[in-house]
XYZ file of C-alpha atoms in Angstrom:
700
model
C 4.077 -98.251 45.983
C 1.198 -96.062 46.371
C 1.345 -92.458 48.618
C 4.328 -91.556 50.217
C 7.214 -94.157 50.988
C 7.452 -94.215 54.812
C 8.238 -90.672 55.796
C 7.026 -87.132 55.809
C 6.277 -84.074 53.476
C 6.784 -80.893 55.472
C 5.158 -77.699 54.688
C 3.574 -74.557 56.169
C 0.233 -72.989 55.717
C -0.330 -70.810 53.088
C -2.462 -67.968 52.830
C -6.112 -68.078 51.727
C -7.637 -65.320 49.805
C -10.727 -67.561 51.030
C -13.184 -69.919 48.613
C -15.450 -67.104 47.447
C -12.726 -65.449 45.844
C -10.376 -68.502 45.040
C -9.682 -68.589 41.261
C -9.067 -72.319 41.644
C -10.082 -72.967 37.838
C -6.826 -71.236 36.981
C -4.824 -73.123 39.383
C -1.912 -75.648 37.892
C -3.396 -79.261 38.773
C -1.226 -82.203 39.037
C -1.476 -85.251 37.188
C -0.498 -88.816 36.850
C 2.867 -87.975 35.645
C 3.296 -85.114 38.590
C 5.664 -85.809 41.258
C 4.650 -86.566 44.795
C 6.025 -83.265 45.905
C 3.874 -81.529 43.445
C 1.022 -83.439 44.263
C 1.546 -82.213 48.094
C 2.279 -79.001 46.971
C -1.488 -78.824 45.469
C -3.336 -80.414 48.444
C -1.115 -77.486 50.585
C -2.763 -75.042 48.453
C -6.187 -76.603 48.905
C -5.957 -76.622 52.375
C -4.926 -73.107 52.607
C -8.628 -72.478 51.395
C -9.437 -73.147 55.091
C -9.136 -71.141 57.972
C -7.033 -73.288 60.462
C -6.139 -71.821 64.049
C -3.084 -73.426 64.011
C -0.717 -74.435 61.053
C 0.353 -77.790 60.171
C 3.653 -78.659 60.267
C 3.364 -81.846 58.263
C 1.573 -82.040 54.920
C 1.052 -85.853 54.611
C 2.569 -88.909 56.219
C 1.882 -92.687 55.790
C 2.694 -96.086 57.033
C 2.175 -98.841 54.811
C -0.350 -101.626 55.086
C 1.352 -104.766 57.407
C 0.282 -108.137 56.333
C 1.384 -109.547 59.285
C -0.327 -107.436 61.628
C -3.257 -107.496 58.884
C -3.377 -103.694 59.499
C -4.110 -101.167 57.028
C -1.904 -98.152 56.122
C -2.142 -95.277 58.844
C -2.998 -92.014 56.558
C -2.291 -88.562 58.115
C -2.628 -85.096 56.890
C -1.965 -81.755 57.819
C -0.519 -83.011 61.003
C 0.233 -80.398 63.656
C -2.893 -78.233 62.098
C -5.810 -77.077 64.347
C -9.342 -76.053 63.043
C -12.795 -76.325 63.341
C -15.205 -77.630 60.830
C -18.503 -75.599 62.007
C -16.282 -72.250 62.211
C -15.044 -72.712 58.489
C -18.741 -73.813 57.433
C -20.318 -70.890 58.862
C -18.244 -68.325 61.526
C -15.634 -67.450 58.892
C -18.584 -65.976 56.482
C -19.861 -63.872 58.951
C -16.582 -62.569 59.733
C -16.043 -61.828 55.844
C -19.299 -59.751 55.866
C -21.494 -62.360 54.023
C -23.682 -62.940 57.243
C -26.714 -61.692 55.319
C -26.094 -64.053 52.408
C -28.757 -67.264 52.168
C -26.705 -70.191 53.391
C -30.063 -72.304 52.965
C -33.447 -72.406 51.140
C -35.184 -75.368 52.749
C -38.564 -76.618 51.096
C -40.750 -79.137 52.839
C -42.956 -81.516 51.210
C -46.151 -80.089 52.322
C -45.054 -76.761 50.692
C -43.336 -74.988 53.628
C -40.505 -72.921 53.008
C -37.717 -71.178 54.477
C -34.376 -69.050 53.923
C -31.582 -69.250 56.473
C -28.783 -66.937 56.060
C -25.352 -67.634 57.372
C -25.980 -64.899 60.567
C -28.955 -67.317 61.383
C -27.407 -70.452 60.716
C -24.509 -69.402 63.454
C -27.231 -68.836 65.674
C -28.925 -71.772 65.401
C -25.649 -73.803 65.379
C -24.708 -72.057 68.467
C -27.564 -72.640 70.307
C -27.633 -76.427 69.573
C -23.878 -76.702 70.463
C -24.863 -75.208 74.020
C -27.773 -77.370 74.478
C -25.289 -80.401 73.450
C -23.054 -79.400 75.823
C -25.608 -78.998 78.718
C -26.501 -82.534 77.891
C -22.916 -83.356 78.512
C -22.033 -84.267 75.237
C -18.447 -84.020 75.255
C -15.492 -83.851 72.558
C -14.872 -87.551 71.272
C -18.607 -88.758 71.988
C -20.889 -89.728 69.558
C -24.137 -88.390 68.548
C -26.544 -90.555 66.096
C -29.005 -88.341 64.094
C -32.026 -90.051 62.400
C -33.376 -86.917 60.874
C -35.011 -86.229 57.234
C -34.147 -83.449 55.323
C -34.561 -80.531 57.796
C -32.568 -76.968 58.686
C -32.439 -78.964 62.028
C -30.228 -81.831 60.544
C -27.625 -79.659 59.352
C -27.846 -77.451 62.294
C -27.569 -80.226 64.810
C -24.631 -81.925 62.630
C -22.485 -79.024 62.532
C -22.836 -78.297 66.501
C -21.387 -81.554 66.754
C -18.884 -80.418 64.651
C -18.264 -77.329 66.796
C -18.135 -79.303 69.942
C -15.974 -81.824 68.359
C -18.745 -85.022 69.090
C -18.510 -87.314 66.637
C -22.064 -87.574 64.647
C -23.124 -90.509 62.648
C -26.456 -89.770 60.295
C -28.772 -92.181 59.936
C -31.384 -92.225 56.752
C -34.717 -91.279 57.970
C -36.373 -94.519 55.908
C -34.201 -97.263 58.038
C -35.610 -99.228 60.032
C -35.563 -99.562 63.998
C -33.298 -102.347 63.796
C -31.438 -100.691 61.539
C -30.755 -97.603 63.620
C -30.292 -99.922 66.526
C -27.212 -101.283 65.261
C -26.066 -97.819 64.654
C -26.156 -96.597 67.679
C -25.157 -99.778 69.843
C -22.208 -99.954 67.469
C -21.139 -96.245 67.796
C -21.852 -96.405 72.228
C -23.981 -93.191 71.117
C -25.029 -91.035 74.424
C -27.783 -88.977 72.400
C -30.095 -89.959 69.745
C -31.508 -86.819 67.874
C -34.826 -87.630 66.019
C -38.248 -86.167 65.156
C -41.700 -86.897 65.688
C -42.702 -88.164 62.256
C -41.747 -86.701 58.748
C -43.063 -86.124 55.638
C -42.995 -88.778 52.911
C -45.031 -88.790 50.045
C -47.542 -86.801 50.839
C -48.191 -88.287 54.306
C -46.833 -87.621 57.945
C -45.140 -90.964 58.624
C -43.854 -91.620 62.173
C -40.658 -91.529 63.036
C -40.248 -91.278 67.011
C -41.939 -95.055 67.337
C -38.654 -96.388 65.234
C -36.329 -94.385 67.543
C -38.156 -95.520 70.708
C -37.717 -99.080 69.563
C -33.915 -98.691 68.746
C -33.177 -97.328 71.878
C -34.798 -100.214 73.714
C -32.206 -102.095 75.842
C -29.383 -99.745 74.931
C -29.995 -96.949 77.563
C -27.900 -95.984 80.305
C -30.374 -98.152 83.097
C -30.170 -100.815 81.092
C -26.272 -101.030 80.660
C -26.274 -99.099 77.410
C -25.173 -95.811 76.470
C -28.122 -93.645 75.289
C -28.436 -90.982 78.008
C -31.324 -88.891 76.296
C -33.660 -88.717 73.140
C -34.193 -84.940 71.151
C -37.090 -84.627 69.739
C -37.628 -81.963 67.101
C -41.122 -81.446 66.203
C -41.876 -81.730 62.689
C -45.404 -83.122 62.066
C -47.387 -82.602 65.446
C -47.767 -86.326 65.216
C -48.570 -87.868 68.838
C -45.637 -89.889 70.601
C -44.964 -91.981 72.978
C -42.494 -90.120 75.870
C -39.869 -90.967 78.666
C -39.242 -89.058 81.270
C -36.728 -91.463 82.989
C -33.771 -89.715 84.513
C -31.212 -92.152 83.139
C -27.849 -90.016 83.837
C -28.847 -88.058 87.224
C -28.975 -84.669 85.523
C -32.612 -84.187 86.588
C -33.725 -84.583 82.963
C -35.902 -86.946 81.291
C -34.832 -89.560 78.619
C -37.205 -87.747 75.803
C -36.777 -83.978 75.286
C -37.936 -81.790 72.985
C -35.597 -79.734 70.656
C -37.426 -76.349 70.940
C -37.231 -76.589 74.831
C -33.499 -77.765 74.995
C -32.275 -75.697 71.988
C -34.810 -73.305 71.388
C -33.880 -71.570 74.698
C -29.953 -72.138 74.729
C -27.823 -68.980 74.702
C -26.918 -68.307 71.174
C -23.121 -67.147 71.931
C -20.903 -69.935 71.807
C -17.014 -70.342 72.016
C -16.141 -72.816 69.587
C -13.133 -75.205 70.534
C -10.244 -76.264 67.590
C -9.260 -80.018 67.075
C -6.285 -81.543 65.925
C -6.656 -82.263 61.722
C -6.822 -85.765 62.302
C -9.431 -85.500 64.725
C -12.736 -87.771 63.888
C -15.897 -85.892 62.131
C -18.125 -88.613 61.569
C -18.856 -92.171 61.283
C -20.735 -93.199 57.924
C -21.689 -96.676 57.285
C -21.664 -98.191 54.210
C -22.927 -102.207 53.541
C -20.389 -104.831 52.469
C -20.256 -108.215 51.809
C -19.869 -109.659 55.602
C -23.521 -108.752 56.675
C -22.800 -106.151 59.044
C -22.400 -102.530 57.484
C -18.945 -101.009 58.119
C -18.479 -97.598 60.283
C -16.037 -95.614 58.128
C -14.355 -93.234 60.167
C -12.840 -89.594 58.285
C -11.368 -87.218 59.920
C -11.688 -83.356 59.972
C -8.786 -81.395 58.336
C -8.414 -83.783 55.312
C -11.935 -84.566 55.141
C -12.934 -80.532 54.771
C -10.303 -79.871 52.702
C -11.217 -82.756 50.123
C -14.974 -81.703 50.060
C -14.297 -77.443 49.760
C -11.773 -77.908 46.935
C -13.830 -80.419 45.043
C -17.098 -78.585 45.565
C -15.468 -75.638 44.447
C -13.928 -77.412 40.873
C -17.176 -78.946 39.927
C -19.868 -76.950 41.042
C -18.730 -73.626 41.606
C -18.787 -70.866 39.368
C -15.355 -70.624 37.478
C -15.355 -66.838 37.761
C -15.262 -65.726 41.337
C -16.973 -62.309 40.577
C -19.894 -64.457 39.471
C -19.892 -67.092 42.688
C -22.396 -64.899 44.401
C -25.114 -65.972 42.259
C -24.363 -69.456 42.431
C -27.434 -71.620 43.954
C -26.261 -75.413 44.441
C -28.840 -78.633 44.868
C -27.656 -81.766 45.548
C -30.335 -83.940 45.702
C -29.444 -86.847 48.171
C -30.912 -87.130 51.314
C -28.585 -85.630 54.455
C -27.600 -89.202 55.904
C -25.897 -90.902 52.657
C -22.191 -89.453 52.070
C -22.903 -87.782 48.835
C -25.292 -85.132 51.198
C -22.337 -84.844 54.033
C -19.746 -83.851 51.317
C -21.580 -82.024 48.613
C -24.641 -80.915 50.735
C -23.205 -79.936 54.089
C -19.542 -79.773 54.460
C -18.659 -78.595 50.802
C -20.834 -76.144 49.509
C -21.090 -74.575 53.315
C -17.115 -74.290 53.415
C -17.527 -72.422 50.411
C -19.779 -70.449 51.838
C -22.235 -70.973 48.901
C -26.274 -70.800 49.088
C -27.872 -74.230 48.418
C -31.429 -75.809 48.162
C -32.338 -78.487 50.815
C -35.523 -80.855 50.138
C -37.171 -82.796 52.590
C -39.280 -84.824 50.101
C -40.038 -87.049 47.185
C -39.574 -85.654 43.772
C -43.044 -86.443 42.073
C -45.146 -84.587 45.560
C -47.361 -83.256 45.072
C -46.808 -83.612 41.030
C -43.878 -84.895 39.151
C -42.309 -81.380 38.209
C -41.655 -80.560 41.733
C -37.845 -80.638 41.141
C -38.169 -78.186 38.292
C -40.889 -75.923 40.331
C -37.795 -75.446 42.995
C -35.254 -75.096 40.034
C -37.110 -72.447 38.873
C -38.071 -70.706 42.369
C -34.483 -70.481 43.735
C -32.598 -70.135 40.512
C -30.571 -73.198 40.736
C -27.173 -73.399 38.747
C -26.085 -76.820 39.662
C -28.261 -79.483 40.380
C -26.322 -82.638 41.545
C -28.826 -86.070 41.512
C -28.691 -89.783 40.733
C -29.268 -91.198 37.031
C -32.068 -93.100 39.106
C -33.931 -89.902 39.497
C -33.174 -89.051 35.533
C -34.853 -92.148 34.673
C -37.745 -91.455 36.428
C -38.141 -87.957 35.256
C -38.016 -89.557 31.699
C -40.522 -91.585 32.442
C -43.143 -89.079 33.849
C -42.186 -86.580 31.367
C -42.275 -88.881 28.083
C -42.934 -85.593 25.655
C -39.652 -83.615 27.524
C -40.168 -81.221 30.418
C -42.702 -78.775 29.839
C -41.977 -75.587 28.460
C -43.700 -73.656 31.410
C -40.808 -74.652 33.748
C -37.789 -71.814 33.575
C -34.821 -73.650 33.965
C -32.109 -71.506 32.180
C -30.681 -70.795 35.472
C -29.029 -74.137 35.068
C -25.237 -73.982 34.744
C -23.881 -77.172 35.244
C -25.369 -80.708 36.206
C -23.518 -83.622 37.971
C -24.562 -87.461 38.370
C -23.703 -89.549 41.451
C -24.310 -93.362 42.670
C -23.711 -95.167 39.371
C -22.469 -94.193 35.956
C -24.934 -92.484 33.889
C -26.538 -94.375 30.792
C -26.309 -92.395 27.703
C -30.227 -92.067 27.132
C -30.646 -90.893 30.285
C -27.436 -88.288 30.084
C -28.589 -87.104 26.799
C -32.471 -86.152 28.359
C -30.813 -84.325 31.464
C -28.634 -82.484 28.759
C -31.508 -81.770 26.291
C -34.569 -81.437 28.544
C -33.285 -79.989 32.071
C -30.309 -78.339 30.152
C -32.349 -77.735 27.634
C -31.186 -73.837 27.729
C -27.675 -74.181 27.439
C -26.926 -74.657 23.658
C -23.679 -73.964 21.402
C -24.079 -71.568 18.488
C -25.106 -74.584 16.256
C -27.985 -75.670 18.785
C -26.198 -78.801 20.243
C -26.812 -79.125 23.823
C -24.127 -77.955 25.721
C -24.607 -78.407 29.445
C -21.857 -79.898 31.362
C -22.324 -82.647 32.901
C -20.211 -83.922 35.682
C -20.639 -87.978 36.244
C -18.691 -88.596 39.474
C -17.327 -91.836 40.354
C -16.474 -92.055 44.550
C -17.399 -93.898 47.344
C -18.237 -93.343 51.154
C -14.376 -94.841 51.694
C -12.548 -91.683 49.573
C -15.025 -89.364 51.165
C -15.124 -86.584 48.138
C -14.973 -86.881 44.243
C -12.136 -89.524 43.015
C -13.174 -89.692 38.956
C -15.293 -87.012 37.046
C -14.919 -85.094 33.588
C -14.480 -81.432 34.488
C -17.025 -79.355 33.998
C -15.550 -77.065 30.822
C -14.889 -80.504 29.388
C -15.999 -80.641 25.983
C -15.420 -84.105 25.627
C -18.738 -85.752 26.177
C -18.904 -89.711 27.115
C -22.013 -90.345 28.988
C -21.483 -93.556 31.158
C -17.247 -92.425 31.252
C -16.079 -91.161 34.671
C -12.989 -89.790 32.789
C -10.151 -88.881 34.685
C -8.932 -88.326 38.424
C -9.574 -85.163 40.266
C -6.523 -83.292 41.214
C -4.319 -84.618 43.925
C -5.519 -88.685 43.254
C -4.597 -91.664 41.319
C -6.330 -94.461 39.746
C -6.065 -97.484 37.702
C -7.478 -100.570 36.510
C -5.798 -103.766 37.447
C -5.809 -107.304 37.039
C -5.925 -109.755 39.813
C -1.687 -109.483 39.600
C -1.719 -105.723 39.976
C -0.769 -105.084 35.881
C -2.320 -102.336 34.223
C -5.229 -103.700 32.003
C -5.189 -102.733 28.271
C -8.158 -100.737 26.857
C -11.285 -102.408 26.893
C -10.046 -105.507 29.300
C -12.074 -105.325 32.852
C -10.234 -105.512 35.766
C -10.236 -103.865 39.336
C -10.617 -100.102 40.101
C -7.927 -99.351 42.746
C -6.748 -95.651 44.212
C -3.003 -95.417 44.109
C -2.510 -92.439 45.446
C -5.190 -91.117 48.358
C -6.793 -87.557 48.634
C -7.228 -86.162 52.447
C -10.917 -87.307 52.409
C -9.928 -90.921 52.647
C -11.651 -92.758 55.334
C -8.926 -93.478 57.901
C -10.247 -96.774 59.200
C -13.307 -98.809 60.089
C -15.014 -98.159 63.378
C -13.971 -100.524 66.129
C -12.669 -102.721 63.610
C -9.751 -102.058 61.762
C -8.695 -105.586 60.964
C -11.704 -104.978 58.873
C -10.417 -101.711 57.296
C -7.390 -104.006 56.162
C -9.461 -107.029 54.662
C -12.145 -104.893 52.749
C -9.787 -102.737 51.143
C -6.159 -103.085 51.627
C -4.969 -106.740 51.415
C -5.633 -107.914 47.835
C -3.144 -105.247 46.714
C -0.938 -104.720 50.563
C 2.468 -105.128 48.939
C 1.212 -102.236 46.342
C -0.270 -100.335 48.947
C -3.053 -99.659 46.874
C -6.989 -99.599 47.886
C -9.434 -101.713 46.081
C -12.313 -99.899 45.478
C -14.702 -103.315 44.794
C -16.029 -102.102 41.564
C -14.662 -103.358 38.084
C -14.181 -100.759 35.247
C -12.168 -100.385 31.848
C -10.350 -97.937 30.159
C -11.056 -96.958 26.655
C -8.529 -95.913 23.863
C -8.449 -92.685 25.471
C -7.320 -93.791 28.424
C -10.538 -92.724 30.109
C -12.463 -95.154 32.832
C -15.516 -96.719 32.782
C -16.935 -97.796 35.805
C -18.621 -101.630 34.983
C -20.152 -102.187 38.568
C -19.513 -104.095 41.874
C -16.963 -107.000 41.995
C -18.276 -107.741 45.525
C -21.557 -109.193 46.921
C -23.210 -105.882 47.531
C -26.072 -104.230 45.331
C -26.474 -100.536 44.393
C -30.030 -99.493 44.651
C -30.542 -95.827 43.596
C -26.897 -94.950 44.748
C -27.625 -96.826 48.198
C -25.295 -99.623 48.484
C -26.924 -102.690 50.152
C -25.318 -106.116 51.382
C -26.951 -109.015 49.930
C -25.904 -110.663 52.978
C -27.565 -108.320 55.385
C -30.973 -108.839 53.404
C -30.209 -112.751 52.950
C -30.345 -112.342 57.222
C -33.641 -110.753 57.422
C -34.997 -113.087 55.084
C -33.585 -116.516 56.999
C -34.899 -114.727 59.767
C -38.432 -115.555 59.092
C -40.053 -118.804 60.012
C -40.759 -120.086 56.663
C -37.710 -119.408 55.076
C -34.807 -121.929 55.365
C -32.074 -120.323 53.416
C -32.200 -117.339 50.651
C -29.915 -115.927 48.140
C -30.321 -112.378 47.011
C -28.422 -111.082 43.808
C -28.525 -108.003 41.931
C -30.927 -107.981 38.981
C -30.871 -105.349 36.326
C -33.567 -102.494 36.955
C -34.437 -99.891 34.267
C -35.257 -96.695 36.850
C -32.897 -97.765 39.807
C -29.984 -99.423 37.984
C -30.034 -102.512 39.993
C -32.710 -104.107 42.220
C -32.644 -106.781 44.871
C -33.983 -110.184 43.454
C -34.258 -113.121 46.440
C -34.230 -116.718 45.768
C -35.613 -118.331 49.009
C -35.493 -122.229 49.985
C -38.328 -122.388 52.017
C -39.271 -124.953 54.715
C -41.315 -128.059 53.991
C -44.431 -126.443 55.378
C -44.316 -123.699 54.046
C -43.821 -125.129 50.570
C -46.644 -127.759 50.995
C -48.846 -124.938 51.946
C -47.671 -122.768 48.985
C -47.836 -125.370 46.083
C -51.819 -126.124 47.434
C -52.914 -122.673 47.401
C -51.486 -119.977 44.906
C -53.190 -117.354 46.816
C -51.033 -118.809 49.812
C -48.065 -118.492 48.044
C -48.273 -114.563 46.512
C -49.395 -113.907 50.527
C -46.306 -115.390 51.632
C -44.017 -113.378 48.870
C -45.688 -110.373 49.737
C -44.674 -110.845 53.961
C -41.148 -111.585 53.036
C -40.658 -108.822 51.083
C -42.486 -106.446 53.748
C -40.137 -108.339 56.262
C -37.157 -107.180 54.577
C -38.447 -103.621 54.434
C -38.885 -103.791 58.578
C -35.724 -105.313 59.041
C -33.631 -103.149 57.255
C -35.623 -100.203 55.647
C -37.573 -99.959 52.131
C -35.197 -99.323 49.680
C -33.760 -103.121 50.797
C -37.045 -104.695 49.523
C -36.501 -107.296 46.926
C -38.217 -106.705 43.658
C -38.788 -109.900 43.351
C -39.381 -113.101 45.764
C -38.621 -116.692 44.168
C -38.666 -120.157 45.834
C -36.509 -122.292 44.714
C -35.667 -125.760 45.557
C -31.904 -125.048 46.363
C -29.681 -121.807 46.027
C -26.300 -122.467 43.713
C -23.174 -123.019 46.097
C -19.708 -123.345 45.582
C -18.051 -126.678 47.171
C -16.583 -124.325 49.637
C -20.008 -123.230 50.688
C -20.192 -120.025 49.423
C -23.680 -118.575 47.367
C -22.789 -117.943 43.687
C -24.673 -114.577 43.583
C -23.327 -113.718 40.295
C -24.988 -117.169 38.967
C -28.038 -115.952 40.090
C -28.432 -112.752 38.393
C -27.319 -114.385 34.967
C -30.425 -116.963 35.551
C -32.753 -114.503 36.753
C -31.635 -112.211 33.551
C -31.340 -114.299 30.994
C -27.413 -113.730 30.705
C -25.093 -116.147 29.191
C -23.824 -118.374 32.330
C -20.656 -118.610 33.711
C -18.223 -121.313 34.800
C -20.610 -123.599 36.922
C -18.435 -126.744 37.533
C -17.436 -125.389 41.011
C -20.963 -126.144 42.289
C -21.656 -128.684 44.520
C -25.396 -128.637 43.369
C -25.142 -127.616 39.844
C -28.143 -129.973 39.041
C -30.157 -126.568 40.559
C -29.229 -123.950 37.551
C -31.285 -125.668 35.287
C -34.460 -125.659 37.782
C -33.840 -121.995 38.495
C -33.437 -121.086 35.084
C -36.722 -122.474 34.152
C -38.238 -121.058 37.468
C -37.319 -117.521 36.041
C -38.538 -117.796 32.794
C -41.843 -118.882 34.131
C -42.184 -115.801 36.431
C -40.843 -113.836 33.437
C -39.763 -111.148 36.714
C -37.094 -109.692 34.220
C -37.679 -106.776 32.712
C -36.562 -106.258 28.991
C -33.029 -104.250 29.248
C -32.803 -100.600 27.440
C -30.141 -100.144 24.874
C -27.096 -98.864 26.639
C -24.510 -98.654 23.864
C -22.086 -96.125 23.571
């Protein structure tokens, strides 16, 4: 049985010295052998790193999953406690006398830069909070934020938290259709966007996507959107609507500088129950529509703050003022929520945020930024590391001073040995043992949108370096690798990764669809009360865990989890496509890439058979069609016309078989197929087209 049996663990608030001075690296941490009381006492102490307006009376209570009702567990942390996330991220640091400390070093892709102190950040967040309230946004209302990595993105996020509005950040590269779904699903009253964003050296329009997304979703059309708040970033020309949708005398479209820039800089915060929803994070699953995971305030903030301090803060509190943290993720991803917004800011850290891509204006842009701001912790994706390896085959030029780096981290997928070695020897080249060996600590973290914060990771002080292994649980979490029947696997045996004791940052439900929360995560091991992560894994002889990839039909592309069915749906929406099967194929840079197998209409098939140029053009169109429907990150690397896609007798597309056929791997059992003769045909097509790149050696 996981977590608590039905019941409660009661506690009282402990006085905190504050995160800047907390000597957390010296804490006694619970292990898998610790009692439940010891584990919850630890989380009591971690929650005490926050400022609470009202103490909690119950640390944790848990109602197990209910199979008959098809309901996931009811997870509650720090009940009775009241706090404000924005106060914890901004105000309290000023009260502590650190208002002049830099909170954000912003670097824009064109070269513009700005450093924002905590005092200035409070002023801006207060203005934005007043502006939100002036637009009629109240506690519990949803606000969708469709912005690139800007100071304003963090400001409006914290302003939502300050007034109790639930925010939902959307990646700026997503299409209008993807944005529209999130606006409609959340019932948002406000969309915050920008005229454009800088991307790969160009000013890219953004508001046109926002306009298309709110079409049909405004209050006058029976929807919920009342206003679109627009940040002026690129100066691009935009269309504008002055329609008064809610009778407040304001138009639908409003400029940020008019509404926020002219608002009062004094704002009195509200305080909310620990279980008050803070944000919704969408993640693609296997049923097509993304799932909106709900994270609550007190538990999420506790997990984000503690794990940031444990993995990235200097172990000596007296040296922590020199920390400069940089998480390279887009602010819309959960990685950035936890380790670029809430975790670092709750800790009172200084950090870098960067708007653009890593190779504009040149491939050394990240190294320039590390050198300029004396970055001490660099948290990025293995995909980016592999890109840097390609851009600098002879190593990072000596002209870059990277000596400030003290720890590096990776996220999104297990880092392969070559990338880990390159990161430690090149980016961390100044950190060496007395014998000259690479010594830059590397925390290869494993966690998910669902967990909210890191669950598995080597500790930065660890001397046991195993590239690709995410090692052991973070304090207060418990994880296992089990077979279909729930029995632990033996070392070297693949199994399902399950979380058997959740931490407080765990998502509580799926927005508007609690049954999907149950069916997606809890149904398989409902009797045990375990969370099914959806990843395959195995333990080694030391007990360390290795993540082997997804067990469901989803694709991890550079840390972005994409639904195969969502991509298939986009392809089938094209008039030339009858059916589609999408599978994850090996990619040396991004780890995986979607490859699409499409069954064309008869007319399209005849057209493409008669003219090779027509086939090339159609495949190009189909790739772009997916990019327009979902976003460029979802574009298939290759589109391969096939006579059929392999299906089981129950009609399920065997996507893993498609991966094996494409990548030239040994085929699994095909006896369950209803159309087995198509397998050798697809295999021949893949071999003829030669779309599968050669695999690098990732053996340990």
